[in-house]
Amino acid sequence: MKALFGQQNSPGEEMTFVFQERENLPPPGDHEVKVQVRACALSWVDTKLLSEIKLKKELVPVGREISGVVLEVGSKVTFFQPDDEVVGILPLDSEESGLCEVILVHEHYLVQKPEKVCWAAAAGTVRDGLRAYTALHYLAQASPGTTVLVLDGASPFGTIAVQLAQHRGAKVVCTAHSPEDKQFLERLRPPVARVIDVAHGKRDVAESCLEETGGLGVDIVLDAGVKLYSAEDESASKSQLLPHKHDIITLLGVGGHWITTEKNLQLDPPDSHSLFLKGATVSFLNEEIWNLSNVQQGKYLSILEDIMEKLSSGIFRPQLDEPIPLYEAKVSMEIVQKNQARKRQVIQF
């Protein structure tokens, strides 16, 4: 049985991916479930986070969002029985690679998969759904009457965030990084309030948002990274499409929430003063917190159940690429690790 792992020989070096032969698994422990994996979504491996929380190993398991069928359950498992269809996210400290035919998982990391949701959609939506919920339910409350700005709304995460905000009754504005993204966002149903085309620096995000909200500013901003310095200090390609942190502070309304994915965000005293005058908050979006502490386990599982329910009822319509066979997983993972995939990559067994 083969499984995919990532290797990083020295810090700062690109990760390489290798298939390793696995011995047959032992019977499941008391609270463990043996799962036959049917689909596994690929997401970027944060080696820096792993080394910071002392989980860096020579071989890092790859592929954590899985869906599959329960083959066998441990003696104390209460949630599942054999032949149940399940979906979940393997924890950061998991020894198991999701890109393996059969794995062992603790029952508290899995939920039931609805019958009408296909394997690839379940695995491909669970992480983006968790991020969207963390942002729009726990860090800020998207509700009727609020205006939400989703930057890079056509990314796999952006799409789910737009759909969750709309379902909550919020008015959604989003940015598009290319003409294809703009077309995709304009075709979404229900329609978004405005798509701001930022390709080639066409439109000013702050100006467009203030225009859309009658000068009041937006209630919630969900960024996809920000420019921290002036243009000449940063690498050109990717950062051209990102708004400057000053733009985000400008377009925030009174009492607004800025939810950032920029882990190295630096705010200078004038930035903090502007945020203070607006009574605004800055929150950092890190969906790994749910699995780093068991205190929130019940909430975490109810979020996963809700994501599956929304997927089943068609509220979530994820941005998935065509399912990929296991033998191409290595190449796909290299693309994902370089942040070059525009749709969610899912390996189907």
mmCIF file of C-alpha atoms in Angstrom:
data_model
loop_
_atom_site.group_PDB
_atom_site.id
_atom_site.type_symbol
_atom_site.label_atom_id
_atom_site.label_comp_id
_atom_site.label_asym_id
_atom_site.label_seq_id
_atom_site.Cartn_x
_atom_site.Cartn_y
_atom_site.Cartn_z
ATOM 1 C CA MET A 1 0.000 0.000 0.000
ATOM 2 C CA LYS A 2 1.505 3.338 -1.067
ATOM 3 C CA ALA A 3 1.144 6.695 0.706
ATOM 4 C CA LEU A 4 2.372 10.179 -0.284
ATOM 5 C CA PHE A 5 4.703 12.177 1.979
ATOM 6 C CA GLY A 6 6.502 15.521 1.678
ATOM 7 C CA GLN A 7 10.217 15.994 2.304
ATOM 8 C CA GLN A 8 12.094 19.229 2.945
ATOM 9 C CA ASN A 9 15.827 18.773 3.159
ATOM 10 C CA SER A 10 16.645 22.221 4.510
ATOM 11 C CA PRO A 11 14.532 25.243 5.600
ATOM 12 C CA GLY A 12 13.531 27.511 2.719
ATOM 13 C CA GLU A 13 14.044 24.739 0.188
ATOM 14 C CA GLU A 14 11.165 23.584 -2.002
ATOM 15 C CA MET A 15 9.327 20.544 -0.745
ATOM 16 C CA THR A 16 9.645 17.307 -2.723
ATOM 17 C CA PHE A 17 6.987 14.579 -2.634
ATOM 18 C CA VAL A 18 7.619 10.846 -2.451
ATOM 19 C CA PHE A 19 5.491 7.706 -2.353
ATOM 20 C CA GLN A 20 6.358 5.374 0.530
ATOM 21 C CA GLU A 21 5.312 1.752 0.913
ATOM 22 C CA ARG A 22 3.166 1.218 4.031
ATOM 23 C CA GLU A 23 2.856 -2.045 5.968
ATOM 24 C CA ASN A 24 -0.632 -3.343 6.589
ATOM 25 C CA LEU A 25 -2.403 -1.402 9.331
ATOM 26 C CA PRO A 26 -2.964 -2.898 12.803
ATOM 27 C CA PRO A 27 -6.566 -3.259 14.033
ATOM 28 C CA PRO A 28 -8.069 0.112 15.113
ATOM 29 C CA GLY A 29 -7.411 1.321 18.694
ATOM 30 C CA ASP A 30 -10.285 1.875 21.169
ATOM 31 C CA HIS A 31 -11.517 5.158 19.641
ATOM 32 C CA GLU A 32 -10.111 4.680 16.140
ATOM 33 C CA VAL A 33 -11.885 4.044 12.863
ATOM 34 C CA LYS A 34 -10.327 2.268 9.891
ATOM 35 C CA VAL A 35 -11.349 4.128 6.736
ATOM 36 C CA GLN A 36 -11.043 3.163 3.097
ATOM 37 C CA VAL A 37 -10.257 6.506 1.447
ATOM 38 C CA ARG A 38 -12.344 7.324 -1.636
ATOM 39 C CA ALA A 39 -11.196 10.935 -2.207
ATOM 40 C CA CYS A 40 -8.569 13.234 -0.737
ATOM 41 C CA ALA A 41 -8.243 16.977 -1.393
ATOM 42 C CA LEU A 42 -4.814 18.568 -1.644
ATOM 43 C CA SER A 43 -3.894 21.665 0.306
ATOM 44 C CA TRP A 44 -0.699 23.598 0.861
ATOM 45 C CA VAL A 45 1.604 22.191 3.571
ATOM 46 C CA ASP A 46 2.652 24.931 6.014
ATOM 47 C CA THR A 47 6.114 23.688 6.983
ATOM 48 C CA LYS A 48 6.798 26.833 9.022
ATOM 49 C CA LEU A 49 3.722 26.241 11.202
ATOM 50 C CA LEU A 50 4.687 22.568 11.662
ATOM 51 C CA SER A 51 8.177 23.477 12.851
ATOM 52 C CA GLU A 52 6.817 26.247 15.133
ATOM 53 C CA ILE A 53 4.522 23.817 16.942
ATOM 54 C CA LYS A 54 7.274 21.144 17.022
ATOM 55 C CA LEU A 55 5.534 18.779 14.605
ATOM 56 C CA LYS A 56 8.169 18.931 11.880
ATOM 57 C CA LYS A 57 9.143 15.421 10.800
ATOM 58 C CA GLU A 58 11.513 14.144 8.173
ATOM 59 C CA LEU A 59 8.526 12.860 6.189
ATOM 60 C CA VAL A 60 5.398 15.020 6.437
ATOM 61 C CA PRO A 61 2.086 13.257 5.642
ATOM 62 C CA VAL A 62 0.307 14.888 2.708
ATOM 63 C CA GLY A 63 -3.427 15.163 2.040
ATOM 64 C CA ARG A 64 -5.552 15.773 5.122
ATOM 65 C CA GLU A 65 -9.099 16.341 3.840
ATOM 66 C CA ILE A 66 -10.541 12.894 3.210
ATOM 67 C CA SER A 67 -13.825 11.147 2.472
ATOM 68 C CA GLY A 68 -14.324 7.392 2.532
ATOM 69 C CA VAL A 69 -16.041 4.307 3.908
ATOM 70 C CA VAL A 70 -15.637 2.888 7.425
ATOM 71 C CA LEU A 71 -14.190 -0.636 7.266
ATOM 72 C CA GLU A 72 -13.739 -1.380 10.963
ATOM 73 C CA VAL A 73 -14.263 0.424 14.290
ATOM 74 C CA GLY A 74 -12.477 0.285 17.662
ATOM 75 C CA SER A 75 -14.171 -1.202 20.741
ATOM 76 C CA LYS A 76 -15.195 2.168 22.231
ATOM 77 C CA VAL A 77 -16.275 3.963 19.040
ATOM 78 C CA THR A 78 -19.839 5.279 19.403
ATOM 79 C CA PHE A 79 -20.288 7.576 16.371
ATOM 80 C CA PHE A 80 -19.764 5.121 13.498
ATOM 81 C CA GLN A 81 -20.176 1.554 12.353
ATOM 82 C CA PRO A 82 -18.770 -0.361 9.358
ATOM 83 C CA ASP A 83 -20.038 0.799 5.917
ATOM 84 C CA ASP A 84 -20.777 4.356 7.149
ATOM 85 C CA GLU A 85 -19.714 7.053 4.658
ATOM 86 C CA VAL A 86 -17.552 9.651 6.408
ATOM 87 C CA VAL A 87 -15.623 12.853 5.778
ATOM 88 C CA GLY A 88 -13.145 14.813 7.872
ATOM 89 C CA ILE A 89 -9.799 16.573 8.226
ATOM 90 C CA LEU A 90 -6.822 14.680 9.640
ATOM 91 C CA PRO A 91 -5.182 16.592 12.521
ATOM 92 C CA LEU A 92 -1.819 18.352 12.107
ATOM 93 C CA ASP A 93 -0.048 15.717 14.216
ATOM 94 C CA SER A 94 -1.479 12.807 12.212
ATOM 95 C CA GLU A 95 1.037 10.125 11.226
ATOM 96 C CA GLU A 96 -1.294 9.104 8.395
ATOM 97 C CA SER A 97 -1.189 10.439 4.857
ATOM 98 C CA GLY A 98 -4.694 10.902 3.438
ATOM 99 C CA LEU A 99 -3.261 9.832 0.081
ATOM 100 C CA CYS A 100 -3.305 6.176 1.039
ATOM 101 C CA GLU A 101 -5.989 3.560 0.355
ATOM 102 C CA VAL A 102 -6.686 2.674 4.007
ATOM 103 C CA ILE A 103 -5.991 4.828 7.091
ATOM 104 C CA LEU A 104 -6.710 4.922 10.830
ATOM 105 C CA VAL A 105 -8.452 8.029 12.205
ATOM 106 C CA HIS A 106 -9.729 8.977 15.668
ATOM 107 C CA GLU A 107 -13.548 9.075 15.548
ATOM 108 C CA HIS A 108 -13.628 12.708 16.772
ATOM 109 C CA TYR A 109 -12.166 13.992 13.501
ATOM 110 C CA LEU A 110 -14.921 12.576 11.291
ATOM 111 C CA VAL A 111 -18.588 13.237 10.527
ATOM 112 C CA GLN A 112 -21.162 11.385 8.412
ATOM 113 C CA LYS A 113 -21.168 12.211 4.689
ATOM 114 C CA PRO A 114 -24.666 12.765 3.225
ATOM 115 C CA GLU A 115 -25.575 10.115 0.662
ATOM 116 C CA LYS A 116 -26.180 12.551 -2.214
ATOM 117 C CA VAL A 117 -22.803 14.328 -1.843
ATOM 118 C CA CYS A 118 -20.098 12.777 -4.048
ATOM 119 C CA TRP A 119 -16.729 11.748 -2.550
ATOM 120 C CA ALA A 120 -14.710 14.431 -4.346
ATOM 121 C CA ALA A 121 -17.062 17.296 -3.396
ATOM 122 C CA ALA A 122 -17.084 16.232 0.276
ATOM 123 C CA ALA A 123 -13.278 16.102 0.530
ATOM 124 C CA GLY A 124 -12.836 19.209 -1.634
ATOM 125 C CA THR A 125 -15.189 21.441 0.374
ATOM 126 C CA VAL A 126 -14.545 20.502 3.985
ATOM 127 C CA ARG A 127 -11.463 22.723 4.588
ATOM 128 C CA ASP A 128 -12.710 25.773 2.651
ATOM 129 C CA GLY A 129 -16.041 25.432 4.455
ATOM 130 C CA LEU A 130 -14.268 25.318 7.827
ATOM 131 C CA ARG A 131 -12.264 28.454 6.967
ATOM 132 C CA ALA A 132 -15.389 30.298 5.801
ATOM 133 C CA TYR A 133 -17.280 29.347 8.981
ATOM 134 C CA THR A 134 -14.372 30.352 11.205
ATOM 135 C CA ALA A 135 -14.234 33.748 9.483
ATOM 136 C CA LEU A 136 -17.904 34.561 8.995
ATOM 137 C CA HIS A 137 -19.451 32.920 12.051
ATOM 138 C CA TYR A 138 -16.840 32.937 14.820
ATOM 139 C CA LEU A 139 -14.492 35.850 14.030
ATOM 140 C CA ALA A 140 -17.262 38.077 12.621
ATOM 141 C CA GLN A 141 -21.003 37.552 12.285
ATOM 142 C CA ALA A 142 -22.180 37.848 8.692
ATOM 143 C CA SER A 143 -25.913 38.587 8.994
ATOM 144 C CA PRO A 144 -28.713 40.311 7.032
ATOM 145 C CA GLY A 145 -27.822 43.960 6.441
ATOM 146 C CA THR A 146 -24.031 43.545 6.708
ATOM 147 C CA THR A 147 -21.742 44.185 3.740
ATOM 148 C CA VAL A 148 -18.929 41.659 3.233
ATOM 149 C CA LEU A 149 -15.914 42.198 0.973
ATOM 150 C CA VAL A 150 -14.305 38.911 -0.153
ATOM 151 C CA LEU A 151 -10.944 39.466 -1.839
ATOM 152 C CA ASP A 152 -10.151 37.014 -4.652
ATOM 153 C CA GLY A 153 -13.738 35.764 -4.609
ATOM 154 C CA ALA A 154 -13.125 33.194 -7.366
ATOM 155 C CA SER A 155 -10.533 31.173 -5.420
ATOM 156 C CA PRO A 156 -11.795 27.862 -3.936
ATOM 157 C CA PHE A 157 -11.990 29.457 -0.467
ATOM 158 C CA GLY A 158 -13.365 32.767 -1.794
ATOM 159 C CA THR A 159 -16.212 30.988 -3.589
ATOM 160 C CA ILE A 160 -17.381 29.169 -0.441
ATOM 161 C CA ALA A 161 -17.022 32.366 1.648
ATOM 162 C CA VAL A 162 -19.181 34.288 -0.875
ATOM 163 C CA GLN A 163 -21.835 31.545 -0.795
ATOM 164 C CA LEU A 164 -21.891 31.394 3.026
ATOM 165 C CA ALA A 165 -22.133 35.198 3.353
ATOM 166 C CA GLN A 166 -24.992 35.292 0.828
ATOM 167 C CA HIS A 167 -26.799 32.469 2.607
ATOM 168 C CA ARG A 168 -26.537 34.521 5.814
ATOM 169 C CA GLY A 169 -28.278 37.420 4.054
ATOM 170 C CA ALA A 170 -25.222 39.663 3.722
ATOM 171 C CA LYS A 171 -24.539 41.894 0.731
ATOM 172 C CA VAL A 172 -21.341 40.632 -0.927
ATOM 173 C CA VAL A 173 -18.723 42.576 -2.866
ATOM 174 C CA CYS A 174 -15.710 40.685 -4.240
ATOM 175 C CA THR A 175 -12.561 41.252 -6.264
ATOM 176 C CA ALA A 176 -11.602 39.343 -9.432
ATOM 177 C CA HIS A 177 -7.960 38.685 -10.350
ATOM 178 C CA SER A 178 -8.555 37.943 -14.058
ATOM 179 C CA PRO A 179 -11.227 38.281 -16.771
ATOM 180 C CA GLU A 180 -12.124 34.557 -16.267
ATOM 181 C CA ASP A 181 -12.600 35.137 -12.523
ATOM 182 C CA LYS A 182 -14.778 38.173 -13.260
ATOM 183 C CA GLN A 183 -17.024 36.127 -15.594
ATOM 184 C CA PHE A 184 -17.275 33.318 -13.038
ATOM 185 C CA LEU A 185 -18.270 35.716 -10.227
ATOM 186 C CA GLU A 186 -20.804 37.559 -12.386
ATOM 187 C CA ARG A 187 -22.509 34.231 -13.165
ATOM 188 C CA LEU A 188 -22.955 33.275 -9.494
ATOM 189 C CA ARG A 189 -26.574 32.851 -8.352
ATOM 190 C CA PRO A 190 -27.783 34.606 -6.244
ATOM 191 C CA PRO A 191 -25.739 37.433 -7.813
ATOM 192 C CA VAL A 192 -23.092 39.339 -5.828
ATOM 193 C CA ALA A 193 -23.644 43.086 -5.356
ATOM 194 C CA ARG A 194 -20.459 44.072 -7.192
ATOM 195 C CA VAL A 195 -17.400 42.461 -8.767
ATOM 196 C CA ILE A 196 -14.316 44.700 -8.689
ATOM 197 C CA ASP A 197 -11.864 43.830 -11.462
ATOM 198 C CA VAL A 198 -8.371 44.347 -10.020
ATOM 199 C CA ALA A 199 -6.478 42.735 -12.927
ATOM 200 C CA HIS A 200 -3.826 45.163 -14.252
ATOM 201 C CA GLY A 201 -4.740 47.627 -11.488
ATOM 202 C CA LYS A 202 -7.965 48.572 -13.299
ATOM 203 C CA ARG A 203 -10.089 49.574 -10.312
ATOM 204 C CA ASP A 204 -9.359 51.020 -6.901
ATOM 205 C CA VAL A 205 -10.810 48.640 -4.304
ATOM 206 C CA ALA A 206 -11.305 51.232 -1.544
ATOM 207 C CA GLU A 207 -13.004 53.682 -3.917
ATOM 208 C CA SER A 208 -15.348 51.015 -5.335
ATOM 209 C CA CYS A 209 -16.342 49.758 -1.873
ATOM 210 C CA LEU A 210 -17.068 53.250 -0.544
ATOM 211 C CA GLU A 211 -19.111 53.961 -3.680
ATOM 212 C CA GLU A 212 -21.074 50.706 -3.222
ATOM 213 C CA THR A 213 -21.833 51.456 0.452
ATOM 214 C CA GLY A 214 -22.670 55.161 0.023
ATOM 215 C CA GLY A 215 -19.428 56.180 1.753
ATOM 216 C CA LEU A 216 -20.126 54.131 4.911
ATOM 217 C CA GLY A 217 -17.565 51.384 4.280
ATOM 218 C CA VAL A 218 -17.927 47.611 4.570
ATOM 219 C CA ASP A 219 -18.660 45.672 7.767
ATOM 220 C CA ILE A 220 -16.463 42.632 7.145
ATOM 221 C CA VAL A 221 -13.337 42.284 4.999
ATOM 222 C CA LEU A 222 -11.958 38.842 4.267
ATOM 223 C CA ASP A 223 -8.552 39.233 2.629
ATOM 224 C CA ALA A 224 -6.408 36.851 0.601
ATOM 225 C CA GLY A 225 -3.147 38.444 1.743
ATOM 226 C CA VAL A 226 -2.251 42.146 1.687
ATOM 227 C CA LYS A 227 0.531 44.414 0.484
ATOM 228 C CA LEU A 228 2.477 45.530 3.529
ATOM 229 C CA TYR A 229 4.886 47.945 1.865
ATOM 230 C CA SER A 230 4.983 50.265 -1.115
ATOM 231 C CA ALA A 231 5.170 48.683 -4.569
ATOM 232 C CA GLU A 232 8.929 48.796 -5.178
ATOM 233 C CA ASP A 233 9.695 46.740 -2.042
ATOM 234 C CA GLU A 234 7.684 43.678 -3.015
ATOM 235 C CA SER A 235 7.895 41.020 -5.709
ATOM 236 C CA ALA A 236 5.784 42.108 -8.635
ATOM 237 C CA SER A 237 3.539 39.310 -9.895
ATOM 238 C CA LYS A 238 1.283 38.155 -7.046
ATOM 239 C CA SER A 239 1.336 41.274 -4.884
ATOM 240 C CA GLN A 240 0.086 43.559 -7.684
ATOM 241 C CA LEU A 241 -3.349 42.015 -7.258
ATOM 242 C CA LEU A 242 -3.370 42.406 -3.478
ATOM 243 C CA PRO A 243 -4.727 45.572 -1.879
ATOM 244 C CA HIS A 244 -2.481 47.678 0.337
ATOM 245 C CA LYS A 245 -3.226 47.461 4.078
ATOM 246 C CA HIS A 246 -4.079 51.196 4.011
ATOM 247 C CA ASP A 247 -6.798 50.532 1.408
ATOM 248 C CA ILE A 248 -8.388 47.937 3.664
ATOM 249 C CA ILE A 249 -8.344 50.266 6.669
ATOM 250 C CA THR A 250 -9.855 53.031 4.487
ATOM 251 C CA LEU A 251 -12.750 50.904 3.230
ATOM 252 C CA LEU A 252 -13.659 49.460 6.663
ATOM 253 C CA GLY A 253 -16.838 50.887 8.161
ATOM 254 C CA VAL A 254 -17.364 51.908 11.787
ATOM 255 C CA GLY A 255 -17.182 48.827 14.018
ATOM 256 C CA GLY A 256 -15.941 46.808 11.039
ATOM 257 C CA HIS A 257 -14.056 43.511 11.171
ATOM 258 C CA TRP A 258 -10.933 42.873 9.141
ATOM 259 C CA ILE A 259 -10.218 39.125 8.928
ATOM 260 C CA THR A 260 -6.744 38.571 7.557
ATOM 261 C CA THR A 261 -4.830 35.570 6.253
ATOM 262 C CA GLU A 262 -1.593 37.616 6.365
ATOM 263 C CA LYS A 263 0.348 36.009 9.221
ATOM 264 C CA ASN A 264 3.102 38.673 9.151
ATOM 265 C CA LEU A 265 0.748 41.660 9.216
ATOM 266 C CA GLN A 266 2.474 44.787 10.524
ATOM 267 C CA LEU A 267 0.407 47.738 11.667
ATOM 268 C CA ASP A 268 2.131 51.061 12.280
ATOM 269 C CA PRO A 269 0.840 53.522 14.920
ATOM 270 C CA PRO A 270 -1.117 55.605 12.323
ATOM 271 C CA ASP A 271 -2.816 52.380 11.085
ATOM 272 C CA SER A 272 -3.746 51.404 14.638
ATOM 273 C CA HIS A 273 -5.034 54.933 15.281
ATOM 274 C CA SER A 274 -7.332 54.764 12.216
ATOM 275 C CA LEU A 275 -8.662 51.398 13.412
ATOM 276 C CA PHE A 276 -9.157 52.834 16.908
ATOM 277 C CA LEU A 277 -11.167 55.793 15.540
ATOM 278 C CA LYS A 278 -13.442 53.355 13.697
ATOM 279 C CA GLY A 279 -13.675 50.956 16.641
ATOM 280 C CA ALA A 280 -12.669 48.248 14.160
ATOM 281 C CA THR A 281 -11.113 44.852 14.895
ATOM 282 C CA VAL A 282 -8.418 42.799 13.187
ATOM 283 C CA SER A 283 -8.667 38.994 13.444
ATOM 284 C CA PHE A 284 -6.285 36.375 12.106
ATOM 285 C CA LEU A 285 -7.801 33.463 10.203
ATOM 286 C CA ASN A 286 -6.137 30.193 11.153
ATOM 287 C CA GLU A 287 -8.513 27.259 10.789
ATOM 288 C CA GLU A 288 -5.988 24.885 12.410
ATOM 289 C CA ILE A 289 -6.981 26.212 15.865
ATOM 290 C CA TRP A 290 -9.953 23.842 15.961
ATOM 291 C CA ASN A 291 -7.714 20.788 16.027
ATOM 292 C CA LEU A 292 -4.913 22.252 18.125
ATOM 293 C CA SER A 293 -7.155 22.305 21.191
ATOM 294 C CA ASN A 294 -9.745 19.685 22.094
ATOM 295 C CA VAL A 295 -11.824 22.193 24.048
ATOM 296 C CA GLN A 296 -13.801 23.119 20.931
ATOM 297 C CA GLN A 297 -14.313 19.573 19.623
ATOM 298 C CA GLY A 298 -18.133 19.653 19.795
ATOM 299 C CA LYS A 299 -18.359 22.999 17.974
ATOM 300 C CA TYR A 300 -15.844 21.779 15.397
ATOM 301 C CA LEU A 301 -17.851 18.654 14.562
ATOM 302 C CA SER A 302 -21.088 20.606 14.318
ATOM 303 C CA ILE A 303 -19.393 22.968 11.811
ATOM 304 C CA LEU A 304 -18.310 19.979 9.690
ATOM 305 C CA GLU A 305 -21.860 18.562 9.823
ATOM 306 C CA ASP A 306 -23.282 21.930 8.787
ATOM 307 C CA ILE A 307 -20.840 22.183 5.859
ATOM 308 C CA MET A 308 -21.970 18.767 4.603
ATOM 309 C CA GLU A 309 -25.623 19.727 5.010
ATOM 310 C CA LYS A 310 -25.070 22.931 2.963
ATOM 311 C CA LEU A 311 -23.194 20.958 0.322
ATOM 312 C CA SER A 312 -26.033 18.447 0.156
ATOM 313 C CA SER A 313 -28.689 21.166 -0.219
ATOM 314 C CA GLY A 314 -26.741 23.029 -2.946
ATOM 315 C CA ILE A 315 -25.936 26.171 -0.910
ATOM 316 C CA PHE A 316 -22.223 25.380 -1.298
ATOM 317 C CA ARG A 317 -21.090 24.815 -4.878
ATOM 318 C CA PRO A 318 -17.321 24.325 -4.686
ATOM 319 C CA GLN A 319 -14.669 25.210 -7.288
ATOM 320 C CA LEU A 320 -13.233 21.743 -8.012
ATOM 321 C CA ASP A 321 -10.902 20.598 -10.750
ATOM 322 C CA GLU A 322 -11.546 17.272 -12.499
ATOM 323 C CA PRO A 323 -10.743 14.410 -10.054
ATOM 324 C CA ILE A 324 -7.147 13.194 -10.423
ATOM 325 C CA PRO A 325 -5.956 9.544 -10.198
ATOM 326 C CA LEU A 326 -3.527 8.618 -7.378
ATOM 327 C CA TYR A 327 -0.532 8.106 -9.691
ATOM 328 C CA GLU A 328 -0.684 11.822 -10.637
ATOM 329 C CA ALA A 329 -0.880 12.983 -6.996
ATOM 330 C CA LYS A 330 2.817 13.857 -6.817
ATOM 331 C CA VAL A 331 2.667 16.292 -9.760
ATOM 332 C CA SER A 332 -0.614 17.828 -8.506
ATOM 333 C CA MET A 333 0.813 18.294 -5.010
ATOM 334 C CA GLU A 334 3.847 20.137 -6.431
ATOM 335 C CA ILE A 335 1.476 22.544 -8.214
ATOM 336 C CA VAL A 336 -0.545 23.064 -5.007
ATOM 337 C CA GLN A 337 2.614 23.620 -2.912
ATOM 338 C CA LYS A 338 3.724 26.353 -5.357
ATOM 339 C CA ASN A 339 0.271 27.995 -4.995
ATOM 340 C CA GLN A 340 -0.352 27.632 -8.734
ATOM 341 C CA ALA A 341 -3.717 25.817 -8.622
ATOM 342 C CA ARG A 342 -6.783 28.019 -9.185
ATOM 343 C CA LYS A 343 -9.291 25.244 -8.418
ATOM 344 C CA ARG A 344 -9.317 22.739 -5.572
ATOM 345 C CA GLN A 345 -7.342 19.608 -6.557
ATOM 346 C CA VAL A 346 -8.934 16.312 -5.453
ATOM 347 C CA ILE A 347 -7.440 12.830 -5.792
ATOM 348 C CA GLN A 348 -10.051 10.142 -6.411
ATOM 349 C CA PHE A 349 -9.363 6.502 -5.560
#
